[in-house]
Amino acid sequence: MAKVYKQVPFAAIVPSPQTENEGMVTGNWRYLRPVVDKEQCTECKTCYIYCPDACVNYSKDDGINFNLKYCKGCGICSNVCPVGAINRVPELDFDE
C-alpha cells in the first residue's frame, strides 16, 4: 500500500486561518477576568500592545474590550496600564 503525503505549499507558507478553531478556546483557564473602567481609561492601547493572546479589542465607539473566549487572565494588561484602568475581578463574581 502506497503512503499518501500532503503536498507542502510553496516555501512552506501556510494560509492564515479563516475561522475560529473551537479546540483552541483557552478562556476556560482564567480565574481572574480583566475589567476596564471606561471613565478612567485613556485609550492609550498599551494593553493592546502587550497582550500575548491578542485578546484586547479597540473600537472608536466602545473603546477597549476583551475577547474573553481566548483571554487566559494572565494580568499583563492590568500590570502595564499606566492609569490603572484595568482591574482583575474573580470569575465567580459574574453570572455568566
Short mmCIF file of C-alpha atoms in Angstrom, two decimals:
data_model
loop_
_atom_site.label_atom_id
_atom_site.label_comp_id
_atom_site.label_asym_id
_atom_site.label_seq_id
_atom_site.Cartn_x
_atom_site.Cartn_y
_atom_site.Cartn_z
CA MET A 1 0.00 0.00 0.00
CA ALA A 2 1.41 3.38 -1.01
CA LYS A 3 1.65 6.17 1.54
CA VAL A 4 -0.19 9.38 0.75
CA TYR A 5 1.60 12.58 1.75
CA LYS A 6 0.11 16.04 1.86
CA GLN A 7 1.75 18.36 -0.59
CA VAL A 8 3.67 21.12 1.16
CA PRO A 9 2.76 24.58 -0.18
CA PHE A 10 5.40 26.65 -1.96
CA ALA A 11 8.05 27.86 0.51
CA ALA A 12 6.07 26.12 3.28
CA ILE A 13 3.77 29.14 3.51
CA VAL A 14 0.52 28.10 5.12
CA PRO A 15 -2.55 30.30 4.67
CA SER A 16 -3.88 32.01 7.78
CA PRO A 17 -6.98 30.52 9.42
CA GLN A 18 -10.27 31.93 8.20
CA THR A 19 -12.46 30.61 11.03
CA GLU A 20 -12.13 30.11 14.76
CA ASN A 21 -10.83 26.80 15.98
CA GLU A 22 -13.14 25.74 18.82
CA GLY A 23 -10.46 23.34 20.04
CA MET A 24 -8.20 26.28 20.88
CA VAL A 25 -10.56 28.14 23.25
CA THR A 26 -8.43 28.96 26.29
CA GLY A 27 -10.69 31.33 28.25
CA ASN A 28 -11.73 28.43 30.48
CA TRP A 29 -8.34 28.58 32.22
CA ARG A 30 -8.98 32.05 33.61
CA TYR A 31 -9.98 32.63 37.22
CA LEU A 32 -9.47 36.43 37.19
CA ARG A 33 -11.23 38.45 34.48
CA PRO A 34 -9.93 41.81 33.23
CA VAL A 35 -12.49 44.60 33.58
CA VAL A 36 -11.95 48.10 32.16
CA ASP A 37 -13.07 51.25 33.93
CA LYS A 38 -14.17 53.19 30.82
CA GLU A 39 -14.10 56.56 32.63
CA GLN A 40 -10.52 56.10 33.79
CA CYS A 41 -9.23 54.55 30.51
CA THR A 42 -7.26 56.96 28.30
CA GLU A 43 -7.31 54.52 25.33
CA CYS A 44 -3.51 54.57 25.09
CA LYS A 45 -3.68 50.96 23.76
CA THR A 46 -0.71 49.81 25.85
CA CYS A 47 -2.75 46.77 26.91
CA TYR A 48 -3.39 46.00 23.24
CA ILE A 49 0.34 46.01 22.50
CA TYR A 50 1.35 43.81 25.44
CA CYS A 51 -1.47 41.20 25.34
CA PRO A 52 0.23 37.88 24.42
CA ASP A 53 -3.02 36.36 23.14
CA ALA A 54 -4.28 39.40 21.19
CA CYS A 55 -7.47 39.43 23.27
CA VAL A 56 -7.72 43.22 23.55
CA ASN A 57 -10.05 44.79 21.03
CA TYR A 58 -10.42 48.51 20.37
CA SER A 59 -13.21 50.34 18.61
CA LYS A 60 -13.92 54.07 18.48
CA ASP A 61 -17.49 53.51 19.69
CA ASP A 62 -16.89 51.07 22.58
CA GLY A 63 -13.26 51.75 23.49
CA ILE A 64 -11.23 48.87 24.97
CA ASN A 65 -12.88 45.44 25.25
CA PHE A 66 -11.57 41.92 25.80
CA ASN A 67 -12.23 38.75 23.83
CA LEU A 68 -12.88 36.62 26.90
CA LYS A 69 -13.10 33.47 24.80
CA TYR A 70 -9.31 33.45 24.48
CA CYS A 71 -8.19 35.57 27.45
CA LYS A 72 -6.23 33.42 29.90
CA GLY A 73 -6.31 36.03 32.67
CA CYS A 74 -2.54 36.47 32.82
CA GLY A 75 -2.89 40.05 34.11
CA ILE A 76 -0.30 41.63 31.84
CA CYS A 77 -2.87 44.17 30.63
CA SER A 78 -3.63 45.34 34.16
CA ASN A 79 0.07 45.49 35.05
CA VAL A 80 1.05 47.66 32.06
CA CYS A 81 -1.95 50.04 32.20
CA PRO A 82 -0.39 53.43 33.04
CA VAL A 83 -3.55 54.79 34.71
CA GLY A 84 -4.72 51.58 36.43
CA ALA A 85 -7.98 51.41 34.48
CA ILE A 86 -7.91 47.60 34.18
CA ASN A 87 -8.81 45.58 37.25
CA ARG A 88 -8.79 41.82 37.69
CA VAL A 89 -12.06 40.53 39.12
CA PRO A 90 -12.67 36.91 40.20
CA GLU A 91 -14.66 34.90 37.63
CA LEU A 92 -17.10 33.76 40.31
CA ASP A 93 -18.35 37.35 40.69
CA PHE A 94 -20.03 37.12 37.26
CA ASP A 95 -23.30 35.35 36.47
CA GLU A 96 -22.28 34.14 33.01
#
